[in-house]
Tab-separated table of C-alpha atoms in Angstrom:
chain	number	residue	atom	x	y	z
A	1	MET	CA	98.891	117.607	110.432
A	2	HIS	CA	100.211	121.015	111.830
A	3	LYS	CA	96.788	122.514	112.421
A	4	ASP	CA	97.937	125.998	111.261
A	5	THR	CA	98.717	124.253	107.642
A	6	LEU	CA	95.854	122.525	107.862
A	7	LYS	CA	94.341	126.289	108.519
A	8	GLU	CA	95.486	127.468	105.097
A	9	ILE	CA	95.156	124.959	103.251
A	10	VAL	CA	91.435	125.064	103.785
A	11	SER	CA	91.304	128.424	103.466
A	12	GLU	CA	92.578	128.178	99.821
A	13	LEU	CA	90.182	125.089	99.379
A	14	ALA	CA	87.668	127.094	100.307
A	15	ILE	CA	88.240	129.935	97.386
A	16	LEU	CA	88.776	127.071	94.927
A	17	LEU	CA	85.537	123.766	95.839
A	18	PRO	CA	82.192	126.220	96.558
A	19	GLY	CA	79.992	125.985	93.377
A	20	ARG	CA	82.150	122.454	92.198
A	21	PHE	CA	80.756	119.463	91.309
A	22	LEU	CA	82.320	116.030	92.334
A	23	GLY	CA	83.495	114.167	89.553
A	24	ARG	CA	85.772	110.809	89.655
A	25	ILE	CA	86.524	109.026	92.610
A	26	PHE	CA	89.957	107.281	93.251
A	27	GLN	CA	90.681	104.974	95.859
A	28	LEU	CA	94.731	105.386	96.446
A	29	SER	CA	94.822	103.116	99.393
A	30	ARG	CA	92.826	101.813	101.928
A	31	ASN	CA	92.866	105.043	103.890
A	32	ALA	CA	93.395	107.381	100.993
A	33	LEU	CA	91.105	109.046	98.600
A	34	ALA	CA	91.423	111.836	95.937
A	35	LEU	CA	88.057	113.022	94.873
A	36	ASP	CA	87.670	115.225	91.177
A	37	PHE	CA	86.257	118.776	91.542
A	38	GLY	CA	87.166	119.968	88.068
A	39	LEU	CA	89.733	122.045	89.145
A	40	LYS	CA	91.752	120.844	86.065
A	41	ASN	CA	95.421	122.759	86.328
A	42	GLU	CA	94.795	122.934	90.473
A	43	GLY	CA	94.835	119.162	90.566
A	44	TYR	CA	92.665	116.527	92.761
A	45	LEU	CA	91.753	116.977	96.282
A	46	PHE	CA	93.731	114.063	98.824
A	47	ILE	CA	92.839	112.875	101.627
A	48	SER	CA	94.478	110.941	103.475
A	49	LEU	CA	93.339	108.999	107.095
A	50	ASP	CA	96.385	106.952	107.747
A	51	PRO	CA	96.681	107.045	111.373
A	52	ALA	CA	100.269	108.064	111.580
A	53	THR	CA	100.029	111.022	108.773
A	54	PRO	CA	96.661	111.971	108.026
A	55	ARG	CA	96.399	114.953	105.832
A	56	LEU	CA	94.401	117.130	103.447
A	57	TYR	CA	95.606	119.057	99.932
A	58	LEU	CA	95.527	119.384	96.367
A	59	ILE	CA	97.369	116.878	94.113
A	60	LYS	CA	98.293	117.668	90.597
A	61	ARG	CA	98.858	113.943	89.195
A	62	SER	CA	97.528	113.014	85.604
A	63	SER	CA	93.997	110.781	85.343
A	64	ARG	CA	96.068	107.677	84.345
A	65	ALA	CA	98.806	107.752	87.112
A	66	LEU	CA	95.520	108.244	89.747
A	67	GLU	CA	94.189	105.354	87.723
A	68	LYS	CA	97.085	102.960	87.902
A	69	ALA	CA	97.638	103.362	92.020
A	70	SER	CA	93.538	102.974	92.341
A	71	GLY	CA	92.158	99.924	94.027
A	72	PRO	CA	88.445	99.078	94.276
A	73	LEU	CA	86.390	101.353	95.919
A	74	SER	CA	85.648	100.994	99.550
A	75	GLN	CA	82.215	101.203	101.015
A	76	LEU	CA	82.311	104.763	102.096
A	77	ALA	CA	83.859	105.405	98.354
A	78	GLN	CA	80.966	103.796	96.908
A	79	ALA	CA	77.993	105.414	98.963
A	80	ILE	CA	80.096	108.727	98.389
A	81	ARG	CA	79.739	108.292	94.737
A	82	ALA	CA	75.962	107.164	94.407
A	83	ASN	CA	74.889	110.262	96.689
A	84	LEU	CA	77.499	113.042	95.998
A	85	SER	CA	78.436	112.270	92.755
A	86	GLY	CA	77.155	115.289	90.837
A	87	GLY	CA	76.833	116.961	93.762
A	88	LYS	CA	77.741	120.607	94.090
A	89	VAL	CA	79.993	121.686	97.385
A	90	VAL	CA	78.402	124.602	99.364
A	91	SER	CA	80.875	124.975	101.301
A	92	ILE	CA	84.282	123.890	103.401
A	93	THR	CA	85.265	124.949	106.762
A	94	LYS	CA	87.415	123.680	108.986
A	95	ASP	CA	86.758	123.335	113.312
A	96	LYS	CA	88.358	125.974	115.375
A	97	ASP	CA	91.374	124.370	116.822
A	98	GLU	CA	90.811	120.954	115.779
A	99	ARG	CA	91.709	118.960	112.764
A	100	VAL	CA	88.569	118.706	111.852
A	101	VAL	CA	87.454	119.540	107.967
A	102	ARG	CA	83.777	119.733	107.071
A	103	LEU	CA	82.515	120.017	103.680
A	104	SER	CA	78.865	120.893	102.821
A	105	PHE	CA	77.078	119.090	99.635
A	106	ALA	CA	73.616	119.620	97.839
A	107	ALA	CA	73.021	116.742	95.101
A	108	ALA	CA	69.488	115.468	93.808
A	109	ASP	CA	68.467	112.535	94.741
A	110	GLU	CA	66.627	110.151	92.881
A	111	LEU	CA	63.207	111.643	93.008
A	112	GLY	CA	64.955	115.393	92.096
A	113	ALA	CA	64.507	116.757	95.432
A	114	VAL	CA	68.117	118.399	96.355
A	115	ARG	CA	69.507	116.952	99.887
A	116	LYS	CA	72.366	118.201	102.008
A	117	TYR	CA	74.948	115.879	102.592
A	118	GLY	CA	78.103	116.612	104.762
A	119	LEU	CA	81.851	114.885	104.570
A	120	VAL	CA	83.845	115.296	107.519
A	121	ALA	CA	88.010	114.286	106.885
A	122	GLN	CA	88.693	113.686	111.545
A	123	LEU	CA	91.980	113.842	110.943
A	124	THR	CA	93.085	113.690	114.365
A	125	GLY	CA	95.795	110.596	114.751
A	126	ARG	CA	94.655	106.983	115.963
A	127	SER	CA	90.856	108.187	115.350
A	128	ALA	CA	91.517	109.554	112.023
A	129	ASN	CA	88.124	109.063	109.754
A	130	LEU	CA	85.984	109.607	107.277
A	131	PHE	CA	82.464	110.210	107.356
A	132	LEU	CA	79.527	110.597	105.462
A	133	LEU	CA	76.328	112.726	106.973
A	134	ASN	CA	72.821	112.909	105.977
A	135	GLU	CA	71.472	116.560	106.294
A	136	GLU	CA	70.495	115.945	109.913
A	137	GLY	CA	74.523	115.370	110.336
A	138	VAL	CA	73.897	111.517	111.225
A	139	ILE	CA	76.986	109.171	110.007
A	140	ARG	CA	75.916	106.998	107.361
A	141	GLN	CA	79.116	105.500	106.213
A	142	ALA	CA	82.574	106.011	107.415
A	143	LEU	CA	86.248	104.874	105.985
A	144	ARG	CA	87.605	103.424	109.130
A	145	ASN	CA	86.364	101.125	111.598
A	146	PRO	CA	84.785	103.833	114.065
A	147	LYS	CA	84.757	104.041	118.054
A	148	GLY	CA	83.854	105.832	120.672
A	149	GLU	CA	80.075	107.810	120.872
A	150	GLY	CA	79.264	109.784	117.757
A	151	GLN	CA	81.922	108.080	115.648
A	152	GLN	CA	79.278	105.217	115.316
A	153	ILE	CA	76.960	105.047	111.850
A	154	GLY	CA	74.021	105.939	112.754
A	155	ASP	CA	75.205	108.056	115.394
A	156	GLN	CA	75.078	112.053	115.378
A	157	TYR	CA	78.425	112.887	114.739
A	158	ASP	CA	80.468	114.165	117.161
A	159	ALA	CA	84.514	115.131	117.273
A	160	PRO	CA	86.206	112.756	119.424
A	161	PRO	CA	87.458	113.634	123.031
A	162	PRO	CA	90.464	115.104	123.465
A	163	GLN	CA	91.985	111.799	124.784
A	164	ALA	CA	91.577	110.318	121.277
A	165	ARG	CA	92.993	113.008	119.266
A	166	THR	CA	96.816	112.638	120.183
A	167	VAL	CA	98.703	113.666	116.572
A	168	ALA	CA	102.500	112.931	116.266
A	169	ALA	CA	104.636	116.195	116.397
A	170	GLU	CA	103.855	117.942	112.777
A	171	ARG	CA	106.120	120.730	111.220
A	172	ARG	CA	104.232	123.557	109.868
A	173	ILE	CA	104.373	123.713	106.003
A	174	SER	CA	104.837	126.979	104.910
A	175	LYS	CA	104.436	128.236	100.949
A	176	ASP	CA	107.473	129.180	100.443
A	177	SER	CA	108.500	129.483	97.045
A	178	PHE	CA	105.418	127.320	96.110
A	179	PRO	CA	102.487	128.202	94.199
A	180	SER	CA	99.985	127.472	97.093
A	181	VAL	CA	100.390	126.085	100.970
A	182	SER	CA	98.986	122.369	98.852
A	183	ALA	CA	101.699	122.234	96.831
A	184	ALA	CA	104.051	122.443	99.590
A	185	ALA	CA	102.283	120.282	101.653
A	186	ASP	CA	101.866	117.698	98.611
A	187	ALA	CA	106.194	118.412	97.990
A	188	TYR	CA	107.073	117.452	101.383
A	189	TYR	CA	104.997	114.261	101.957
A	190	ARG	CA	106.087	113.113	98.729
A	191	ALA	CA	109.587	113.584	100.198
A	192	ALA	CA	108.673	111.733	103.721
A	193	GLU	CA	106.840	108.766	102.067
A	194	ILE	CA	110.289	108.669	99.598
A	195	ASP	CA	112.469	109.049	102.573
A	196	ASN	CA	110.045	106.447	104.426
A	197	GLU	CA	110.434	104.283	101.606
A	198	PHE	CA	114.147	103.497	101.768
A	199	ASN	CA	114.304	103.306	105.072
A	200	ASN	CA	111.716	100.611	105.091
A	201	LEU	CA	113.713	99.302	102.146
A	202	ALA	CA	117.019	100.008	104.041
A	203	ALA	CA	115.733	98.235	106.812
A	204	LYS	CA	114.863	94.858	105.023
A	205	LEU	CA	117.615	94.789	103.245
A	206	SER	CA	120.002	95.060	106.630
A	207	GLY	CA	117.514	92.570	108.294
A	208	ALA	CA	118.212	89.689	105.542
A	209	LEU	CA	121.677	90.324	105.745
A	210	ARG	CA	121.936	89.657	109.017
A	211	LYS	CA	119.752	86.765	108.835
A	212	GLU	CA	121.796	85.096	105.976
A	213	ILE	CA	124.804	85.873	108.242
A	214	ARG	CA	123.725	84.312	111.499
A	215	LYS	CA	122.503	81.198	109.648
A	216	ARG	CA	125.563	80.382	107.664
A	217	THR	CA	128.004	81.281	110.638
A	218	LYS	CA	125.766	78.837	112.768
A	219	LEU	CA	126.140	76.350	110.251
A	220	LYS	CA	129.891	76.478	109.845
A	221	ALA	CA	129.635	76.189	113.917
A	222	ASN	CA	127.618	72.534	113.278
A	223	LEU	CA	129.724	71.149	110.575
A	224	LYS	CA	132.943	71.802	112.564
A	225	LYS	CA	131.477	70.164	115.841
A	226	ASP	CA	130.274	67.294	113.230
A	227	LEU	CA	133.962	67.283	112.148
A	228	GLU	CA	135.362	67.239	115.773
A	229	ALA	CA	132.915	64.376	116.029
A	230	HIS	CA	134.197	62.354	113.618
A	231	GLY	CA	137.700	62.587	115.596
A	232	ASP	CA	140.893	61.868	113.473
A	233	PRO	CA	140.368	59.263	110.259
A	234	GLU	CA	144.057	58.487	110.517
A	235	ALA	CA	143.764	57.726	113.949
A	236	HIS	CA	141.116	55.423	113.125
A	237	LYS	CA	142.813	53.616	110.663
A	238	ARG	CA	146.027	53.505	112.752
A	239	LEU	CA	143.885	51.996	115.739
A	240	GLY	CA	142.905	48.684	112.992
A	241	ASP	CA	145.789	48.190	112.234
A	242	LEU	CA	147.232	47.826	115.608
A	243	LEU	CA	144.100	45.358	116.295
A	244	LEU	CA	144.890	43.269	113.624
A	245	ALA	CA	148.867	43.309	114.250
A	246	ASN	CA	148.141	41.944	117.463
A	247	ILE	CA	145.670	39.561	117.079
A	248	ALA	CA	147.675	36.780	118.099
A	249	ASN	CA	149.360	38.049	121.363
A	250	ALA	CA	147.058	40.536	122.347
A	251	LYS	CA	145.562	40.205	126.311
A	252	ARG	CA	142.272	41.239	126.901
A	253	ASP	CA	140.770	41.691	130.263
A	254	GLY	CA	137.271	42.666	129.737
A	255	ARG	CA	137.037	45.817	128.239
A	256	THR	CA	140.722	46.493	128.368
A	257	VAL	CA	142.837	45.086	125.680
A	258	MET	CA	146.595	45.534	125.538
A	259	LEU	CA	148.519	46.026	122.475
A	260	GLN	CA	151.761	46.041	121.311
A	261	ASP	CA	152.282	49.859	119.729
A	262	TYR	CA	154.384	49.273	116.310
A	263	TYR	CA	154.378	52.784	115.440
A	264	VAL	CA	156.261	54.272	118.218
A	265	GLU	CA	159.907	53.254	118.639
A	266	GLY	CA	160.491	50.621	121.000
A	267	ALA	CA	157.029	49.191	120.189
A	268	PRO	CA	155.835	49.683	123.931
A	269	VAL	CA	152.472	48.087	125.071
A	270	ILE	CA	149.701	50.383	125.046
A	271	GLU	CA	146.315	49.694	126.569
A	272	ILE	CA	142.671	50.548	124.783
A	273	GLU	CA	138.959	50.269	125.585
A	274	VAL	CA	136.745	47.817	122.962
A	275	ASP	CA	133.263	46.660	122.885
A	276	GLU	CA	133.727	43.284	125.333
A	277	ASN	CA	131.447	41.392	123.420
A	278	ARG	CA	132.989	42.135	120.290
A	279	SER	CA	135.878	40.297	118.886
A	280	LEU	CA	139.042	41.923	117.927
A	281	GLN	CA	138.403	41.890	114.524
A	282	ASP	CA	135.116	43.209	115.096
A	283	GLU	CA	136.567	46.004	116.301
A	284	ALA	CA	139.347	46.151	113.622
A	285	ALA	CA	136.468	46.648	111.023
A	286	ALA	CA	135.049	49.227	112.997
A	287	SER	CA	137.714	51.357	113.780
A	288	PHE	CA	138.277	50.719	109.692
A	289	SER	CA	134.140	51.880	109.510
A	290	ARG	CA	135.175	54.777	111.127
A	291	PHE	CA	138.409	56.204	109.257
A	292	THR	CA	136.672	55.727	105.936
A	293	LYS	CA	133.252	57.964	107.015
A	294	GLY	CA	135.685	60.204	109.178
A	295	LYS	CA	137.785	60.716	105.692
A	296	ARG	CA	134.744	61.211	103.478
A	297	ALA	CA	133.200	63.775	106.458
A	298	VAL	CA	136.970	66.137	106.131
A	299	GLU	CA	136.678	66.076	102.418
A	300	GLU	CA	132.932	67.022	102.439
A	301	ILE	CA	133.013	69.153	105.220
A	302	GLY	CA	136.011	70.978	104.067
A	303	VAL	CA	134.459	71.975	100.626
A	304	ARG	CA	131.314	73.043	102.787
A	305	LEU	CA	133.337	75.418	105.086
A	306	LEU	CA	135.163	76.723	102.171
A	307	GLN	CA	131.980	77.091	100.400
A	308	LEU	CA	130.649	79.287	103.346
A	309	ASP	CA	133.636	81.283	103.723
A	310	ARG	CA	133.480	82.359	100.758
A	311	GLU	CA	129.728	83.133	101.140
A	312	LEU	CA	130.055	84.839	104.558
A	313	GLY	CA	133.008	86.830	102.665
A	314	GLU	CA	130.368	88.063	99.850
A	315	LEU	CA	127.346	88.471	102.196
A	316	GLU	CA	130.138	90.813	104.090
A	317	LYS	CA	131.362	92.838	101.574
A	318	LYS	CA	127.331	93.583	100.337
A	319	GLN	CA	126.761	94.609	104.080
A	320	VAL	CA	129.517	97.041	103.784
A	321	LYS	CA	128.142	98.774	100.520
A	322	LEU	CA	124.787	98.677	102.634
A	323	ALA	CA	126.177	100.255	105.367
A	324	ASN	CA	127.417	102.769	102.630
A	325	ALA	CA	124.606	103.001	100.363
A	326	ILE	CA	122.408	104.099	103.557
A	327	ALA	CA	125.160	106.085	104.938
A	328	THR	CA	125.186	108.606	101.963
A	329	ARG	CA	121.380	107.784	100.865
A	330	ASP	CA	121.974	106.040	97.636
A	331	VAL	CA	119.228	105.035	96.651
A	332	GLU	CA	120.054	103.494	93.135
A	333	THR	CA	122.863	101.418	94.850
A	334	LEU	CA	120.810	100.185	97.564
A	335	SER	CA	117.434	99.433	94.991
A	336	SER	CA	120.272	97.345	92.985
A	337	LEU	CA	120.999	95.680	96.488
A	338	ASP	CA	117.224	94.607	96.153
A	339	LYS	CA	117.250	93.066	93.019
A	340	PRO	CA	117.698	89.301	92.931
A	341	LYS	CA	120.384	87.354	91.346
A	342	ALA	CA	118.996	86.078	87.904
A	343	ARG	CA	118.667	82.297	88.112
A	344	ALA	CA	118.573	80.016	85.185
A	345	ALA	CA	115.186	78.127	84.559
A	346	PRO	CA	116.780	74.425	85.944
A	347	ALA	CA	117.040	71.964	83.381
A	348	THR	CA	115.103	68.717	83.332
A	349	LYS	CA	114.483	65.929	81.284
A	350	LYS	CA	111.598	67.228	80.092
A	351	GLN	CA	113.386	70.813	79.278
A	352	LYS	CA	115.214	69.782	76.213
A	353	ALA	CA	115.795	72.648	73.685
A	354	SER	CA	112.773	71.619	71.271
A	355	PRO	CA	115.660	70.581	68.548
A	356	SER	CA	113.944	72.007	65.359
A	357	LEU	CA	111.037	74.587	65.282
A	358	PRO	CA	110.120	75.582	61.990
A	359	GLY	CA	108.111	78.166	61.188
A	360	MET	CA	109.338	79.887	64.860
A	361	ARG	CA	111.317	82.442	66.577
A	362	ARG	CA	113.497	80.945	69.390
A	363	TYR	CA	114.744	83.294	72.191
A	364	ARG	CA	116.114	83.041	75.878
A	365	SER	CA	114.952	86.093	78.313
A	366	SER	CA	117.447	86.867	81.188
A	367	ASP	CA	116.325	84.247	83.765
A	368	GLY	CA	117.194	81.496	81.303
A	369	TYR	CA	113.673	80.463	80.095
A	370	GLU	CA	113.186	79.489	76.601
A	371	VAL	CA	110.617	81.773	75.061
A	372	ILE	CA	109.385	80.806	71.710
A	373	VAL	CA	107.033	82.874	69.413
A	374	GLY	CA	104.948	81.925	66.132
A	375	ARG	CA	105.180	83.279	62.828
A	376	THR	CA	102.246	82.551	60.635
A	377	ALA	CA	97.792	81.683	62.326
A	378	ARG	CA	99.188	77.992	61.309
A	379	ASP	CA	102.665	78.220	63.468
A	380	ASN	CA	100.527	79.947	65.912
A	381	ASP	CA	98.240	77.217	66.620
A	382	ALA	CA	101.052	74.134	66.412
A	383	LEU	CA	103.237	76.393	69.377
A	384	THR	CA	100.436	76.749	71.172
A	385	PHE	CA	98.434	73.636	70.774
A	386	ARG	CA	101.656	70.853	70.252
A	387	VAL	CA	104.625	72.625	71.459
A	388	ALA	CA	103.367	74.288	74.818
A	389	ARG	CA	102.699	72.344	78.169
A	390	PRO	CA	99.821	73.155	80.115
A	391	ASN	CA	101.801	75.047	82.805
A	392	ASP	CA	103.808	77.126	79.929
A	393	LEU	CA	102.901	80.353	79.843
A	394	TRP	CA	100.765	81.878	76.531
A	395	LEU	CA	101.138	85.755	75.910
A	396	HIS	CA	99.152	88.003	72.876
A	397	ALA	CA	98.506	91.199	72.400
A	398	GLY	CA	95.107	92.347	73.865
A	399	ASP	CA	92.159	93.445	70.746
A	400	TYR	CA	95.273	92.808	67.905
A	401	PRO	CA	96.256	90.316	65.489
A	402	GLY	CA	99.380	88.774	66.295
A	403	SER	CA	102.107	86.063	67.087
A	404	HIS	CA	101.820	83.704	70.040
A	405	VAL	CA	104.251	83.378	72.785
A	406	ILE	CA	104.904	80.547	74.612
A	407	ILE	CA	107.168	80.477	77.973
A	408	ARG	CA	108.849	77.252	78.101
A	409	ASN	CA	108.320	76.454	82.109
A	410	PRO	CA	109.292	72.597	82.959
A	411	SER	CA	110.277	73.485	86.604
A	412	ARG	CA	106.694	74.639	87.224
A	413	ASN	CA	107.704	77.568	89.825
A	414	GLU	CA	106.456	80.591	89.403
A	415	ILE	CA	108.030	83.048	85.928
A	416	PRO	CA	110.069	85.533	87.366
A	417	HIS	CA	108.260	88.764	86.207
A	418	ARG	CA	111.228	90.177	84.122
A	419	THR	CA	110.899	87.168	82.027
A	420	ILE	CA	107.078	87.932	81.504
A	421	ILE	CA	108.073	91.372	80.750
A	422	GLU	CA	110.379	90.367	77.919
A	423	ALA	CA	108.052	87.907	76.205
A	424	ALA	CA	105.305	90.207	76.715
A	425	GLN	CA	107.531	92.910	74.936
A	426	LEU	CA	108.129	89.821	71.985
A	427	ALA	CA	104.279	89.540	71.827
A	428	ALA	CA	103.936	93.615	71.103
A	429	LYS	CA	106.617	93.631	68.741
A	430	PHE	CA	105.104	90.792	66.427
A	431	SER	CA	101.508	91.945	66.735
A	432	GLN	CA	99.382	94.793	64.572
A	433	ALA	CA	100.114	96.834	67.547
A	434	ASN	CA	103.448	97.142	67.075
A	435	LYS	CA	103.898	100.706	65.618
A	436	ASP	CA	101.895	102.101	69.548
A	437	SER	CA	104.408	103.141	72.333
A	438	LYS	CA	102.025	101.149	74.824
A	439	VAL	CA	100.263	97.675	74.163
A	440	THR	CA	98.851	95.412	76.613
A	441	ILE	CA	99.271	91.745	76.699
A	442	HIS	CA	97.273	89.285	77.858
A	443	TYR	CA	98.708	85.907	79.387
A	444	THR	CA	97.826	83.107	80.690
A	445	GLN	CA	98.803	79.442	81.292
A	446	ARG	CA	98.464	77.240	78.743
A	447	LYS	CA	95.701	75.154	80.357
A	448	PHE	CA	93.736	77.967	80.281
A	449	LEU	CA	93.359	78.531	76.333
A	450	VAL	CA	90.959	75.933	74.213
A	451	LYS	CA	90.301	76.058	70.340
A	452	PRO	CA	86.682	76.770	69.474
A	453	ARG	CA	85.328	73.955	67.389
A	454	GLY	CA	85.655	74.887	63.567
A	455	ALA	CA	87.530	78.054	64.395
A	456	ALA	CA	89.921	79.957	61.937
A	457	ALA	CA	94.131	79.362	62.795
A	458	GLY	CA	95.318	80.890	65.522
A	459	LEU	CA	92.162	82.154	67.049
A	460	VAL	CA	91.879	80.711	70.503
A	461	ARG	CA	89.532	80.962	73.930
A	462	MET	CA	91.076	81.740	77.766
A	463	SER	CA	89.109	80.831	80.535
A	464	SER	CA	91.521	82.762	83.200
A	465	PHE	CA	93.871	85.537	82.276
A	466	LYS	CA	95.785	88.792	83.674
A	467	SER	CA	97.237	91.608	81.678
A	468	ILE	CA	100.097	93.814	81.165
A	469	THR	CA	101.085	96.563	79.305
A	470	VAL	CA	104.420	96.845	77.609
A	471	GLU	CA	106.860	98.831	75.035
A	472	PRO	CA	107.025	96.670	71.958
A	473	GLY	CA	110.606	95.581	71.421
A	474	GLU	CA	113.001	92.561	70.444
A	475	ASN	CA	115.078	93.082	73.616
A	476	LEU	CA	116.441	89.216	73.996
A	477	LYS	CA	119.197	87.456	72.132
A	478	ARG	CA	117.915	84.337	69.258
A	479	ASP	CA	118.922	80.827	70.500
């Protein structure tokens, strides 16, 4: 982050933060935190120690969005929560001519004594880090693995030397039409993230396409070599016929055999090379065998070559479409190219559609998987413990009565996420939470369910499960 931009942001924060108390902490990524100081309309303090783009400013997000994006707290975040939660910000300053921001806190310890702490955001490129300091300025904890003198846990904190503070050239961000420099910085970096995501996806898709084209081009060349190695099948048949036709009058000298070629006008004498340990009948049989193999190869390889030509044509069209999307920065087209084609679940003998399931609704997902929904509590029991197989996926609304839903999975492959969402929407629709805008659905494999002894119909116990939040809906066609 440009040091002048950082200076302006710290000036804004110096008005807003002093006297505020630290509340919740959100771990948005391994190197990024959002801190809640109760600023409400101003948002949360965002600190990123990503070496490529270290930065600090206020962001306006809903607490729900932050909760959804956050993961488990790092050791530093846990230490901040343990020592600074409820602590008051005394001051926020920026080191002169340096990308180092210092927040000073006053917080009560377990005995009620007020102690001073420091939080240092070191926005210095490769050495970017976030440190928790005690009142003597000694490092208690660090976000990233610290290196160098004055950077280790237990050291008196000291900013890194100049050679370690090399930062890529940053554009200075001005307030312009935004309400604050923080708002301008947030908009700038969000746009940069979107642009970076586009570039990464474009590079991934371009690389994958090139790989697929290379793979098919190489396979095509190898198939052509195989075809050439088999030779002309008709030539093998012709030689076999000539050998048999010349059995009585052929002249043989070691590996050389003199034959009359009855396929040419005047029946001239020709010489061919044979295995001197074989009879002419065996040589003829070998020729007919090569004819049979060659003919089969021509048919099979010919079909495969036509298929490869079609696949290469489709890939080349996709490559042109991708190139146009990249050139025009067409996010929608790029995203559509990243979506895999829906594949139907492979049919097996075990995947015979259930002929008749009274009391149950049957659907077919977009990916071809059979989805079955129970109606009554007894139907739910029958579906879960009689119809479902161990690797089928079971879904049910969390904390609400409702139908049991099963996704049949005879192939034991990973079920596509789209199918899980579609089945979860059915579980939400056929539950008592169907009027809610969002419903939490629990799902697990059938083998992780047990029926407690003496339990009421429809009641199960899960030993392991995951959850997904969806909007209730019946978006699949009935089978």
